[in-house]
XYZ file of C-alpha atoms in Angstrom:
651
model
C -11.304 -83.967 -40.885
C -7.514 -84.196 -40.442
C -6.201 -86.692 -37.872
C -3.513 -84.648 -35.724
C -0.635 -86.793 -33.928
C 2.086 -85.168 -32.166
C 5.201 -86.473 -30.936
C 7.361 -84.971 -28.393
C 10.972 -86.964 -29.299
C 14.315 -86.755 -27.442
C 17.568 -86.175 -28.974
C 19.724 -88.856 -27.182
C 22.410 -91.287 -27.820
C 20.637 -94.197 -25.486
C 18.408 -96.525 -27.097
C 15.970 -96.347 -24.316
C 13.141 -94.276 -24.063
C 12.789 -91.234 -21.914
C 9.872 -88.857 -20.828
C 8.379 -86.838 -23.280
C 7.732 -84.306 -20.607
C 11.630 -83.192 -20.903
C 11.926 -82.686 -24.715
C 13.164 -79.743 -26.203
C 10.658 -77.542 -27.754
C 13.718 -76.895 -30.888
C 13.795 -81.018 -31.140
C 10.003 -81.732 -31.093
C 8.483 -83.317 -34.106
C 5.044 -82.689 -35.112
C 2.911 -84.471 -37.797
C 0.010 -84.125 -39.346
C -2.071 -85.823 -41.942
C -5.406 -86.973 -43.691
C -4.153 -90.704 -42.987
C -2.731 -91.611 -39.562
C -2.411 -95.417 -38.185
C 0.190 -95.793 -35.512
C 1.361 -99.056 -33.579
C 3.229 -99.357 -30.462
C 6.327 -98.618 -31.835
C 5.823 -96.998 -35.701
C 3.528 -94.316 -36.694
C 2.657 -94.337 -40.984
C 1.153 -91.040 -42.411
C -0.341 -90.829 -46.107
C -2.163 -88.057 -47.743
C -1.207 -84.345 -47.677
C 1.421 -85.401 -44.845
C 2.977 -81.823 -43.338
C 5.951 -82.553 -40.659
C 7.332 -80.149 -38.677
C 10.904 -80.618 -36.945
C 13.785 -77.849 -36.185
C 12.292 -74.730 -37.599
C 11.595 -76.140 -40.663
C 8.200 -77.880 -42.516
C 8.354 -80.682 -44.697
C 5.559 -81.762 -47.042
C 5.530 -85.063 -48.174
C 3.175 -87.718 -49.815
C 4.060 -90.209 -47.040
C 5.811 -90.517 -43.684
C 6.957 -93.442 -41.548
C 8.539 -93.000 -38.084
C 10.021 -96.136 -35.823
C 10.025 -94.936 -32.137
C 13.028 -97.576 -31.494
C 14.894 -96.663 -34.361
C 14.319 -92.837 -33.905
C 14.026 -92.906 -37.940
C 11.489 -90.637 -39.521
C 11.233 -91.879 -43.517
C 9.331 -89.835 -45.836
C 9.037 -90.395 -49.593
C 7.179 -88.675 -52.530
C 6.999 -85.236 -53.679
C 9.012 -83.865 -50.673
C 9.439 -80.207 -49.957
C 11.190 -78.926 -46.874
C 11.479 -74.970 -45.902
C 13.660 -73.984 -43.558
C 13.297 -70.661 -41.078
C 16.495 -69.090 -43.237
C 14.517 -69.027 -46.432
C 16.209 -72.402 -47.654
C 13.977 -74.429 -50.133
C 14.405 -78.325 -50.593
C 12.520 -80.850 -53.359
C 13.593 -84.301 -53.145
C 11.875 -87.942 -53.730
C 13.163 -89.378 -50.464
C 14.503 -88.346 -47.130
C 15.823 -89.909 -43.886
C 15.732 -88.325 -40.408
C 17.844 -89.860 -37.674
C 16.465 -87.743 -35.243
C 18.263 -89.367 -32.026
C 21.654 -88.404 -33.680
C 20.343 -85.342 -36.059
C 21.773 -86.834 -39.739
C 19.386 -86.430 -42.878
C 20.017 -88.429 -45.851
C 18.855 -87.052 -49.377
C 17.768 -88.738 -52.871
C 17.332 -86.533 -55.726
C 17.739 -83.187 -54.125
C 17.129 -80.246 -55.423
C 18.286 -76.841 -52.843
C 17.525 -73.601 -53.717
C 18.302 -70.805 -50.820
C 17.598 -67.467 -50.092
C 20.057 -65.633 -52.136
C 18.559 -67.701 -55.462
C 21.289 -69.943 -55.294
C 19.812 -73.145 -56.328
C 21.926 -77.345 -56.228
C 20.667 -80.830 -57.472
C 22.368 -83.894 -56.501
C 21.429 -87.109 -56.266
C 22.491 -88.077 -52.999
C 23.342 -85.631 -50.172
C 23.700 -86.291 -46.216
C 23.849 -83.267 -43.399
C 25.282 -83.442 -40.225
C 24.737 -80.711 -37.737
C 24.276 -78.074 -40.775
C 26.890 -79.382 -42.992
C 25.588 -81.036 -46.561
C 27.402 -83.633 -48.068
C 26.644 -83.887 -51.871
C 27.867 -86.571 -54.357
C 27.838 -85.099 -57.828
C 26.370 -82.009 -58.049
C 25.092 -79.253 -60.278
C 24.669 -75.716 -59.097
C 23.923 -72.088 -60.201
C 22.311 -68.468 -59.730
C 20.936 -68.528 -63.330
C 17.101 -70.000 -64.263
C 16.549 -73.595 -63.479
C 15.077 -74.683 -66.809
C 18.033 -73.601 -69.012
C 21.017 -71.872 -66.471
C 23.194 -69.630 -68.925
C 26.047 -70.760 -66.583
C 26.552 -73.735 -64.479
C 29.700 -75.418 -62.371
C 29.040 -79.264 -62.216
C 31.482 -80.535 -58.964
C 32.290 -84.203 -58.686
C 31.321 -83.931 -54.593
C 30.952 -80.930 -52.914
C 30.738 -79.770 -48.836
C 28.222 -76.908 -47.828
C 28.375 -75.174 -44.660
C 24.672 -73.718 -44.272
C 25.879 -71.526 -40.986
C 28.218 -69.850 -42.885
C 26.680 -69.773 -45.946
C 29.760 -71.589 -47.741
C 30.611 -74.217 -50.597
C 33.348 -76.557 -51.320
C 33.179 -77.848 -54.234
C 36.265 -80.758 -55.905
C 36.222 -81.460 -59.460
C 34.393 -78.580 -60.400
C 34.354 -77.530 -64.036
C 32.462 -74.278 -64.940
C 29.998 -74.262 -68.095
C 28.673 -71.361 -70.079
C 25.392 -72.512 -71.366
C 26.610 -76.198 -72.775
C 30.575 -74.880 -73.460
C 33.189 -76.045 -70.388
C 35.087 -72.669 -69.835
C 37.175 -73.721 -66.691
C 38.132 -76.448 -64.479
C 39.812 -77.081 -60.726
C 40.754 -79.382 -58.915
C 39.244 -77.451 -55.952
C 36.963 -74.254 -55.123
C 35.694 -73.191 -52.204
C 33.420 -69.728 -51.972
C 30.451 -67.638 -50.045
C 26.859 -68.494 -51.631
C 25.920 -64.852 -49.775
C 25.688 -62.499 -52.429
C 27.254 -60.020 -49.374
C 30.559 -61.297 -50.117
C 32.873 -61.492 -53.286
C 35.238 -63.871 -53.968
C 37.669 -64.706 -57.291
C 39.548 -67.310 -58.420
C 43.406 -66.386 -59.610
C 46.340 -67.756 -60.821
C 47.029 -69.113 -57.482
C 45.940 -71.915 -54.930
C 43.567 -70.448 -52.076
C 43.518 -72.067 -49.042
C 41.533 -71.453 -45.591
C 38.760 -69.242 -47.512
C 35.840 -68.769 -44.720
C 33.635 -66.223 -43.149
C 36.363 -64.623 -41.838
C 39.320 -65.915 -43.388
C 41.082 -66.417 -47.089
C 44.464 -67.382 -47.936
C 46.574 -67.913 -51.469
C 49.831 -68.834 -52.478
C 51.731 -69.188 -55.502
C 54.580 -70.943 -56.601
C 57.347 -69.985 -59.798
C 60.022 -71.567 -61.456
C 61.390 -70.221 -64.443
C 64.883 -71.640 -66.198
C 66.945 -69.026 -68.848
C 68.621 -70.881 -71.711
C 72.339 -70.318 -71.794
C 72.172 -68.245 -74.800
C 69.321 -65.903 -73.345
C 71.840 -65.765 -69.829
C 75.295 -64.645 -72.037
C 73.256 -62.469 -74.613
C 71.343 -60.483 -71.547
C 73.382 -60.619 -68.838
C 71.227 -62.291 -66.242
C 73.136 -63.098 -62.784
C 70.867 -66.113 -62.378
C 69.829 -68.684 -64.808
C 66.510 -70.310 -62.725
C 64.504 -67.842 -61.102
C 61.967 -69.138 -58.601
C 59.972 -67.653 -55.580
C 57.562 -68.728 -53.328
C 54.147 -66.322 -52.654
C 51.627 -66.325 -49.984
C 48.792 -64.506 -48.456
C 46.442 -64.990 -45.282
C 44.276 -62.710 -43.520
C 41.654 -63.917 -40.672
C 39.497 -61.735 -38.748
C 39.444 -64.068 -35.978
C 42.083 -66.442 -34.228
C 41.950 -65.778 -30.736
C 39.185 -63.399 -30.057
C 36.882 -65.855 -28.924
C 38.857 -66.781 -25.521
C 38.380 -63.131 -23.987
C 35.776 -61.875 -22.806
C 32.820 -59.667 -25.256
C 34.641 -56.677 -26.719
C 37.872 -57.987 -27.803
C 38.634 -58.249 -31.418
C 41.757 -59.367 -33.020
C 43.019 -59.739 -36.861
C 45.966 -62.071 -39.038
C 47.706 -60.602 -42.001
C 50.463 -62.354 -43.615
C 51.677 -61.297 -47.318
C 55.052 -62.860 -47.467
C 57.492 -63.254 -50.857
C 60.353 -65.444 -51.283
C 62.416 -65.320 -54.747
C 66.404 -65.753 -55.513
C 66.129 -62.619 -58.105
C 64.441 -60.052 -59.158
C 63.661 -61.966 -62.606
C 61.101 -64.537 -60.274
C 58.384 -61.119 -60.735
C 59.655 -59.717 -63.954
C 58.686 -62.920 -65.979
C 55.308 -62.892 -64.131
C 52.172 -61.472 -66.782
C 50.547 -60.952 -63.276
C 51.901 -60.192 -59.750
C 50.546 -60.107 -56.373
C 49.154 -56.870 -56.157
C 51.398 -56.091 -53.358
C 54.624 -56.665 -54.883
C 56.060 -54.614 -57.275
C 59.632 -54.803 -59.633
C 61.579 -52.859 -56.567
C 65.019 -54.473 -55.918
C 63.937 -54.867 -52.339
C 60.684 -56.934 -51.354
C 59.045 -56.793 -48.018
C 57.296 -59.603 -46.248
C 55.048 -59.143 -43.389
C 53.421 -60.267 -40.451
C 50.894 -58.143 -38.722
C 48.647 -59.524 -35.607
C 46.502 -57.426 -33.007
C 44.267 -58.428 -30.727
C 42.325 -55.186 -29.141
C 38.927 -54.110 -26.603
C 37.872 -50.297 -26.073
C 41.130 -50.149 -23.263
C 44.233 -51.855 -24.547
C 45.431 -52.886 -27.795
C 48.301 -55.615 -28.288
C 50.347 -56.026 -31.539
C 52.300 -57.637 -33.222
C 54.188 -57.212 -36.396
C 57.514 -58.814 -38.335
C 59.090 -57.268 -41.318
C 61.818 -59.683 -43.611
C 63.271 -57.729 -46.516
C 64.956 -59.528 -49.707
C 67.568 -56.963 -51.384
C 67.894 -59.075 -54.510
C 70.729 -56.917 -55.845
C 72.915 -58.430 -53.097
C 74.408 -62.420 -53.646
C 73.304 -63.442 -50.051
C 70.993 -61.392 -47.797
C 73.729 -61.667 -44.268
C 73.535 -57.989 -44.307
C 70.362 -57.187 -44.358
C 68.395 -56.061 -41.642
C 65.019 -57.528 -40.637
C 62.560 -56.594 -37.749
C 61.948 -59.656 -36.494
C 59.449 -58.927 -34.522
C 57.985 -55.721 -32.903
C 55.449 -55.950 -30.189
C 53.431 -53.050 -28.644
C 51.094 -52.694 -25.864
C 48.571 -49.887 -26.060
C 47.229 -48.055 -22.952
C 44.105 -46.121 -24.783
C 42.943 -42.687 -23.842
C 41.503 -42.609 -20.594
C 41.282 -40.489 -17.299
C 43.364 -39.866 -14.404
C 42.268 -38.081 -11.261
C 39.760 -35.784 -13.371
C 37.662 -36.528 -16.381
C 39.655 -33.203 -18.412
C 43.155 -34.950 -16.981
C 43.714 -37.436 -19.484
C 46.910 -40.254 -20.087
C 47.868 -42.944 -22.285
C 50.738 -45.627 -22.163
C 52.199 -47.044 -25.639
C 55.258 -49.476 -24.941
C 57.345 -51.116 -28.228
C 59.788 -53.899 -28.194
C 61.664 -54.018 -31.168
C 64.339 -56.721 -32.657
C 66.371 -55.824 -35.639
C 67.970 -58.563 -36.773
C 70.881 -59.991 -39.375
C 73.462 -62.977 -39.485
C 76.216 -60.311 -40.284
C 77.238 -56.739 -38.856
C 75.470 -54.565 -35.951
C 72.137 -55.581 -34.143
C 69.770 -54.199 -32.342
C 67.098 -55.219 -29.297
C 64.966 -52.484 -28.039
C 62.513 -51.134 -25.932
C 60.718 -47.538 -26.144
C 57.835 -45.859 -24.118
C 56.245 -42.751 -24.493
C 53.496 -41.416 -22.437
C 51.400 -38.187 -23.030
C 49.808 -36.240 -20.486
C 46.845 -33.797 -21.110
C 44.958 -31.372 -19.253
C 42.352 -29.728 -21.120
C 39.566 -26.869 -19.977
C 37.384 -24.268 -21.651
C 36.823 -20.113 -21.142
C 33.896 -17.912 -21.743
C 30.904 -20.610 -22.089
C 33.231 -23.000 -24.247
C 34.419 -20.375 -26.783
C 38.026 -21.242 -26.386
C 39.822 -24.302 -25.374
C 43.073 -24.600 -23.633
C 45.156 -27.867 -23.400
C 48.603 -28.052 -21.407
C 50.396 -31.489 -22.480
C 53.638 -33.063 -20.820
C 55.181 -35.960 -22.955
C 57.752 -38.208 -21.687
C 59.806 -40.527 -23.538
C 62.153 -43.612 -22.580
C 64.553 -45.526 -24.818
C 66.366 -48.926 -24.243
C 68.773 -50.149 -26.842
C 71.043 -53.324 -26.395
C 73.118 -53.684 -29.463
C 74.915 -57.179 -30.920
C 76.872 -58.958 -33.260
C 80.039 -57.125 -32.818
C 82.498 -55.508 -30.903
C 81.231 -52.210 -29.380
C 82.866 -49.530 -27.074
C 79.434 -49.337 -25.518
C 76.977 -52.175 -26.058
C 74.101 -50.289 -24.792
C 72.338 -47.359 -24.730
C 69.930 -45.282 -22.764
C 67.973 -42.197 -23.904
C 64.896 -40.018 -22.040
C 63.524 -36.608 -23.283
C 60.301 -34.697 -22.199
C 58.606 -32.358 -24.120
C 55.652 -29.345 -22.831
C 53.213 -28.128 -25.141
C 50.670 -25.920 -24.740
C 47.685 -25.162 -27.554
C 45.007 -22.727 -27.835
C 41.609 -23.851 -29.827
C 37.929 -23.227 -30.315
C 35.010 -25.307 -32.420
C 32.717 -22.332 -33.687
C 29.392 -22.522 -35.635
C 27.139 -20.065 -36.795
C 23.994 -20.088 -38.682
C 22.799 -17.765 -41.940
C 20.177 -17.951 -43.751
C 21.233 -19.891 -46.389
C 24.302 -21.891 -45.201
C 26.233 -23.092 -41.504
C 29.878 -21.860 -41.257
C 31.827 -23.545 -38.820
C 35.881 -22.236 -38.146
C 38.170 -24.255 -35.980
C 41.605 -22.324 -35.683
C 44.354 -23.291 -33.170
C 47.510 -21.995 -32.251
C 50.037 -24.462 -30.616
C 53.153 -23.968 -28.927
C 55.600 -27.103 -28.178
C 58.870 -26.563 -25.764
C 61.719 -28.937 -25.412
C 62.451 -30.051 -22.308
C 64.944 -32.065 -20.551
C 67.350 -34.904 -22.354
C 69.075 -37.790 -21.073
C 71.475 -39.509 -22.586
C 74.026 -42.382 -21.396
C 76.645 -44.315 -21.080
C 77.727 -41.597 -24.036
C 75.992 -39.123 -26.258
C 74.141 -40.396 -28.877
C 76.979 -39.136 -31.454
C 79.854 -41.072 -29.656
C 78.749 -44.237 -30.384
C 79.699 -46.281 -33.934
C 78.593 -45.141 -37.196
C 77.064 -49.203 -37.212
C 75.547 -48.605 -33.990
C 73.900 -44.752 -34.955
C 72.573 -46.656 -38.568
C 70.223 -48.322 -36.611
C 68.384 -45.916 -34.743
C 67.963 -42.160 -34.281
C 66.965 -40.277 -31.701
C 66.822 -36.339 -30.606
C 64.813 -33.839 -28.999
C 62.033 -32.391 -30.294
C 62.446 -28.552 -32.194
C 60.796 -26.143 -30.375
C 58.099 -24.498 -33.113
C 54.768 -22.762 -32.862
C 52.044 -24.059 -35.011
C 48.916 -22.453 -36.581
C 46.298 -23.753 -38.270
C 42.725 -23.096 -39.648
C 39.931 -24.993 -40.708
C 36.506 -23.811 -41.439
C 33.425 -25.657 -43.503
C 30.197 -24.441 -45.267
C 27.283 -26.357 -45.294
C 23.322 -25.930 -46.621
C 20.554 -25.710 -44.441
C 20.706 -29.371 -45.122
C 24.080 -29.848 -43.739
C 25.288 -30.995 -46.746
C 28.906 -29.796 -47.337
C 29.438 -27.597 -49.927
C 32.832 -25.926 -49.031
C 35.944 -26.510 -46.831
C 39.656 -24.946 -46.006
C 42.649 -26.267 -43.938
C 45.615 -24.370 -44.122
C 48.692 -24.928 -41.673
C 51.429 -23.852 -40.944
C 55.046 -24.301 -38.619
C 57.138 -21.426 -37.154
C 60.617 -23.149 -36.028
C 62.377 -21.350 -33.336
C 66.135 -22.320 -33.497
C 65.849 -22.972 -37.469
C 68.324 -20.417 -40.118
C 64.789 -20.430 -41.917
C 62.373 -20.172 -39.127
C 59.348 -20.986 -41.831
C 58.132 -24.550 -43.062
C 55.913 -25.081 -45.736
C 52.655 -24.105 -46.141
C 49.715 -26.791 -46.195
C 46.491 -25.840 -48.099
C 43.783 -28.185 -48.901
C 40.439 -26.960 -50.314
C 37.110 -28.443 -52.139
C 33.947 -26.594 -53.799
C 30.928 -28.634 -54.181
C 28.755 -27.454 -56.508
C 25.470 -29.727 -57.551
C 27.138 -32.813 -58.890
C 30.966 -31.423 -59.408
C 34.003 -31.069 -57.344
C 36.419 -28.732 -57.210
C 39.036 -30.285 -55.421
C 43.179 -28.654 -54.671
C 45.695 -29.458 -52.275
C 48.724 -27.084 -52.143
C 52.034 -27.581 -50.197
C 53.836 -24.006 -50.919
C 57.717 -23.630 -50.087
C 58.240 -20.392 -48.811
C 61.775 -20.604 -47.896
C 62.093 -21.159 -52.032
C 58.651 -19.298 -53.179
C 58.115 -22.074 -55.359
C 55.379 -24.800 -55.140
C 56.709 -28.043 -54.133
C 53.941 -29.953 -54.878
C 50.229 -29.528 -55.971
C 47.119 -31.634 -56.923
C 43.920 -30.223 -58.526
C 41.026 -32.260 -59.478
C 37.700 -31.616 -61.195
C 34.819 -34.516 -61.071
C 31.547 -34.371 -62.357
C 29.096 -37.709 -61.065
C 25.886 -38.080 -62.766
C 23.956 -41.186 -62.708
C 24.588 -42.185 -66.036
C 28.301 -41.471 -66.560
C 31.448 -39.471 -64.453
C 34.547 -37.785 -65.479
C 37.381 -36.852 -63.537
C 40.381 -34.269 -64.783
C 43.297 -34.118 -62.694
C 46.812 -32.402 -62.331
C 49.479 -33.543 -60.193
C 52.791 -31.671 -59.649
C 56.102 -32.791 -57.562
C 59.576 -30.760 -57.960
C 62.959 -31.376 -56.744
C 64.304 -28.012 -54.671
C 67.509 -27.576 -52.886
C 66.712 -29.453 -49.333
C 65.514 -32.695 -51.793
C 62.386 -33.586 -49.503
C 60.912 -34.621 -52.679
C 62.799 -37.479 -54.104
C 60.292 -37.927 -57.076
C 59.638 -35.740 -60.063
C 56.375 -35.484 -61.518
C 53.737 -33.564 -63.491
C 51.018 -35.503 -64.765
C 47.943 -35.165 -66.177
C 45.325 -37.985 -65.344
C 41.636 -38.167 -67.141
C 39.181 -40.493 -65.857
C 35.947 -41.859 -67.481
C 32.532 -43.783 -67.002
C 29.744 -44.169 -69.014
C 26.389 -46.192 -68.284
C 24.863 -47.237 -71.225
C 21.905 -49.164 -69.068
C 21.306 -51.158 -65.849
C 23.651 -53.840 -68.245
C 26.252 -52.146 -70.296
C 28.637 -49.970 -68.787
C 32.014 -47.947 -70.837
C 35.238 -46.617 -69.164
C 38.743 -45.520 -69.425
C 41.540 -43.709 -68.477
C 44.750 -42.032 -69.404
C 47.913 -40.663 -67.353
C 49.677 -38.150 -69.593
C 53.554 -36.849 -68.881
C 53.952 -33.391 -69.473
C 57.506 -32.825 -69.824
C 58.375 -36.038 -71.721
C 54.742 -35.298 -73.834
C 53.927 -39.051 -73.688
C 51.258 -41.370 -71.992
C 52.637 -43.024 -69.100
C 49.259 -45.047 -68.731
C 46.007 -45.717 -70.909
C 43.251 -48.430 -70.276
C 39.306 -48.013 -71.828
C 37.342 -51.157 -71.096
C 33.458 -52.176 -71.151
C 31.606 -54.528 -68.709
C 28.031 -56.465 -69.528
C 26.555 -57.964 -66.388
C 22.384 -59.847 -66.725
C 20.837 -61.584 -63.560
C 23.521 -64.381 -62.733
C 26.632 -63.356 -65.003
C 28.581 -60.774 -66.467
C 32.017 -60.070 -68.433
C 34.635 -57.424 -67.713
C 37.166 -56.886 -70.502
C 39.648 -53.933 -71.205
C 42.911 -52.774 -73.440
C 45.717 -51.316 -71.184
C 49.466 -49.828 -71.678
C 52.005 -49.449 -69.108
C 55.162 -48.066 -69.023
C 56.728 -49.852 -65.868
C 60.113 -48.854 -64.154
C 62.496 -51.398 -63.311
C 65.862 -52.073 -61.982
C 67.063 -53.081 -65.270
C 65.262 -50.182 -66.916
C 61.442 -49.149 -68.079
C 59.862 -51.402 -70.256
C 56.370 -50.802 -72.121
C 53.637 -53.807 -71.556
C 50.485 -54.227 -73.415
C 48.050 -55.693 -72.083
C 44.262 -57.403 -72.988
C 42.152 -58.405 -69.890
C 39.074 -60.058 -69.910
C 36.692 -61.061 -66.415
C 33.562 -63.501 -66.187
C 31.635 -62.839 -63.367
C 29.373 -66.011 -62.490
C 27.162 -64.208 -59.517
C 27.969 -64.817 -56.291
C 30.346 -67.234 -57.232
C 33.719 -66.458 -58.719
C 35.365 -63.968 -60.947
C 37.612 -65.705 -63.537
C 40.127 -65.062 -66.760
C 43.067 -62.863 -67.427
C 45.394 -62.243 -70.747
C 47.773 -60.082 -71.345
C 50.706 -59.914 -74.196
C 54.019 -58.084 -74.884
């Protein structure tokens, strides 16, 4: 028979002892065992000794707890499972249950998501481990075909997320990589790399990188090419968090960081890079920016700074920066009647430069709706009034007028109907509309807009809206299993006061047919019955493999709203050999030059816990100081759910 002792203890920081009658049922500790002697002040278990304490059971050869210590000791062949699907082996373990620390020997962790540890010390504090020098991996225990061996490491088990310092990364027996520090999500969920940069901040809801460059010509290089600098240098950095402030409002709000910000003295800083930042490319001018919102169902606050580098330029005085912009959003909502709808959007906007005109100002717009329906909901009318307010206070020089106030209103009225009708063999739904918008009154003072400076109209413009009538059409066809098999939108703009009263027209179409697509989108100029621009696209996804053939067309005309030439061919490829090996490649062909502008085929092998990405690629990149061609080898080792690691490339 098996001798049954519970013990109701209290987590407290007093010495003394309380009444077990308060305890919390989460803190209670329950033990049982085939041998149980107890004293006034220890209890010693031995023999098939289960313990159970915070959602989790521990098995153990032997237990000892001291009631004045509040020390529960238990050595052997330990196992402890926790109520997240955490495993734990060790040979001896310490519970301080008054203060809620656990110290490890010989641990071994395995948790849900196969991830398994050994260490031969550990602590944990309120669901942070502590390790000494630990092993880890998602591979087999016996012999792991990868492993990273860390010289301490710091595991949030909330969170689901490692630190680990001094880790060095092993392939079978072979070291492969080393950092000074990595920190990652063990939930399989999530993906994280490792890049040529330092990451900082990585969490749950957060993840940061920056980068730092130095690179020094020699004076021969600097006279032979030409170079306006001799070092180049730049600073890189980006952060994005999901939550900073959210959790001081109330339920419902939400709010998001992003910060991808660039400093560099020339242009040269990125075009010595193998690798860039994704988000910065060889353009004389690089952007940095700040973005913050913070948002519920009803209003909506942002944020957002924009600092520009023109590197062609020996000091950046003149450049302008929007530092910052911040807008308050009145959402959607009703007023009076539910079909009576409004919504508020307010901007305040600083451009900003150490030399020539500035600008502060503030702009509001509010839209007015009334909407109702005719002849059982077969046609929709909506009436709008629009009203719009600018405020512009203007700096850094000597102005005629140093400010400037502007209103306008606009009416429009639109016609529209949602219709659906069922065959026997597919569901056509139509949605056409016809809109009508009407200028309405303008305000402008101390001086029409066109009085003021040339400096002061560079920073700004503003104008009444053109008077047009718009018509458009979509319609859909779907199976009796509403799955889409065809769709049209074509548009189109009449403008009233226009020499050529016609814009372009829009026309976007797909055919779905079994596993293809039949994809085209069409902008036709009719004032210059030529197509402006075009892309068609065929796809074909099996299981096994996809293609994708593609055309895309962009010409010059005589109003130049395309800036950009192009007509390209692009051919896209996959192939899935098995569950493991998987082929695929690409190619971007120039028709009028009759050369590749881009080519890339690659392969990927990925078993259980790894995998390895590699791929051939040529580019032929524009730059300031003219296109150059790059060839490049890549190669990726995935080490599941860990990192993603290794890049080459040569000239």
């Amino acid at each position: 028979m098996f001798k049954r002792l519970f013990l109701l203890l209290w987590l407290t920081r007093s010495l003394l002892a309380v009444e077990e009658g308060s305890a919390s049922l989460h803190d209670k500790i329950e033990i049982t065992a085939k041998k149980l002697t107890s004293t006034k002040s220890t209890v010693t278990a031995r023999d098939g000794v289960v313990v159970y304490y915070q959602d989790s059971v521990i098995r153990a050869d032997s237990a000892f707890y001291d009631r004045e210590t509040q020390l529960l000791v238990l050595d052997g062949d330990i196992e402890m499972i926790g109520y997240q699907g955490t495993k734990e082996h060790m040979k001896h373990l310490e519970i301080h249950t008054g203060t809620k620390e656990v110290h490890f020997e010989e641990l071994f962790f395995i948790s849900k998501n196969d991830v398994w540890l050994f260490t031969q010390e550990a602590n944990k504090k309120e669901g942070n481990y502590t390790f000494g020098e630990t092993i880890l991996s998602s591979c087999d225990v016996t012999d792991p075909t990868w492993k990273m061996v860390a010289s301490r490491a710091v595991y949030d088990s909330g969170d689901k997320y490692m630190k680990a310092y001094g880790a060095k990364m092993y392939f079978k027996d072979v070291p492969v990589f080393y950092t000074p520090y990595l920190a990652f999500s063990t939930d399989r969920n999530r993906g994280y790399g490792i890049y040529g940069t330092f990451r900082f901040i990585d969490s749950d809801h957060s993840s940061g990188s920056m980068r730092l460059g130095y690179f020094r010509d020699t004076e021969d290089f600097r006279k032979r090419e030409g170079t306006r600098e001799i070092e180049h240098y730049g600073f890189e950095m980006k952060y994005d968090s999901t939550r900073i402030i959210s959790d001081l409002f109330p339920d419902g709000f939400k709010d998001e960081l992003y910060l991808n910000g660039i400093y560099l003295n020339d242009i040269e800083y990125l075009n010595l890079q193998q690798s860039q930042f994704s988000t910065f490319g060889q353009v004389p001018i690089q952007e940095s920016r700040l973005n913050y919102f913070l948002a519920n169902d009803e209003y909506y606050f942002g944020l957002n700074a924009k600092y520009f580098i023109d590197t062609r330029l020996t000091d950046n005085d003149t450049t302008i920066q929007q530092l910052p912009v911040i807008q308050l959003h009145k959402y959607l909502d009703r007023l009076i009647w539910n079909n009576l709808t409004y919504s508020v959007d307010l901007q305040l906007k600083n451009f900003d430069r150490l030399e020539d005109s500035t600008m502060k100002q503030a702009e509001m717009k509010i839209p007015f709706e009334f909407t109702t329906a005719f002849w059982d909901d077969f046609v929709n009318l909506s009436l709008g009034e629009t009203l719009y307010y600018n405020k512009s206070f203007f700096g850094n020089g000597d102005y005629t007028y140093n400010d400037f106030e502007y209103f306008n209103n606009y009416h429009s009225a639109k016609l529209f109907t949602d219709l659906t009708k069922k065959y026997d063999s597919f569901i056509h739904v139509l949605q056409p509309s016809l809109e009508y918008v009407l200028p309405g009154s303008e305000s402008q003072s101390p001086v029409p807009f066109d009085d003021l400076s040339q400096e002061q109209k560079d920073l700004f413009v503003v104008g009444q809206k053109e008077e047009y009538v718009a018509l458009s059409l979509s319609h859909y066809f779907y199976d009796t299993d509403m799955n889409l098999k065809f769709f049209q939108r074509i548009s189109q703009h009449y403008y009233v006061d226009r020499e050529y009263k016609f814009s372009d027209i829009s026309s976007e179409m797909q055919y779905n047919w079994r596993k293809w697509q039949f994809y085209s989108d069409i902008t036709y100029a009719v004032e210059f019955d030529e197509i402006r621009e075009s892309s068609t696209r065929i796809t074909l996804n099996e299981s096994s493999y996809n293609f994708s053939l593609g055309h895309t067309f962009k010409q010059q005309l005589a109003d130049n709203s395309v800036t950009v030439s192009a007509n390209d061919i692009n051919l896209n490829f996959g192939y899935r050999w098995d569950d493991t090996v998987r082929m695929y490649g690409s190619l971007t062909y120039n028709i009028d030059t009759s050369e590749s502008k881009q080519w890339l085929f690659g392969g990927s092998y990925k078993k259980d816990c790894w995998g390895v990405t590699a791929a051939l690629r040529q580019d032929i990149t524009p730059r300031p100081e003219g296109a150059t061609t790059e060839n490049s080898f890549y190669i990726q080792f995935d080490f599941s759910p860990f990192v993603s690691l290794g890049s080459a490339s040569f000239q």
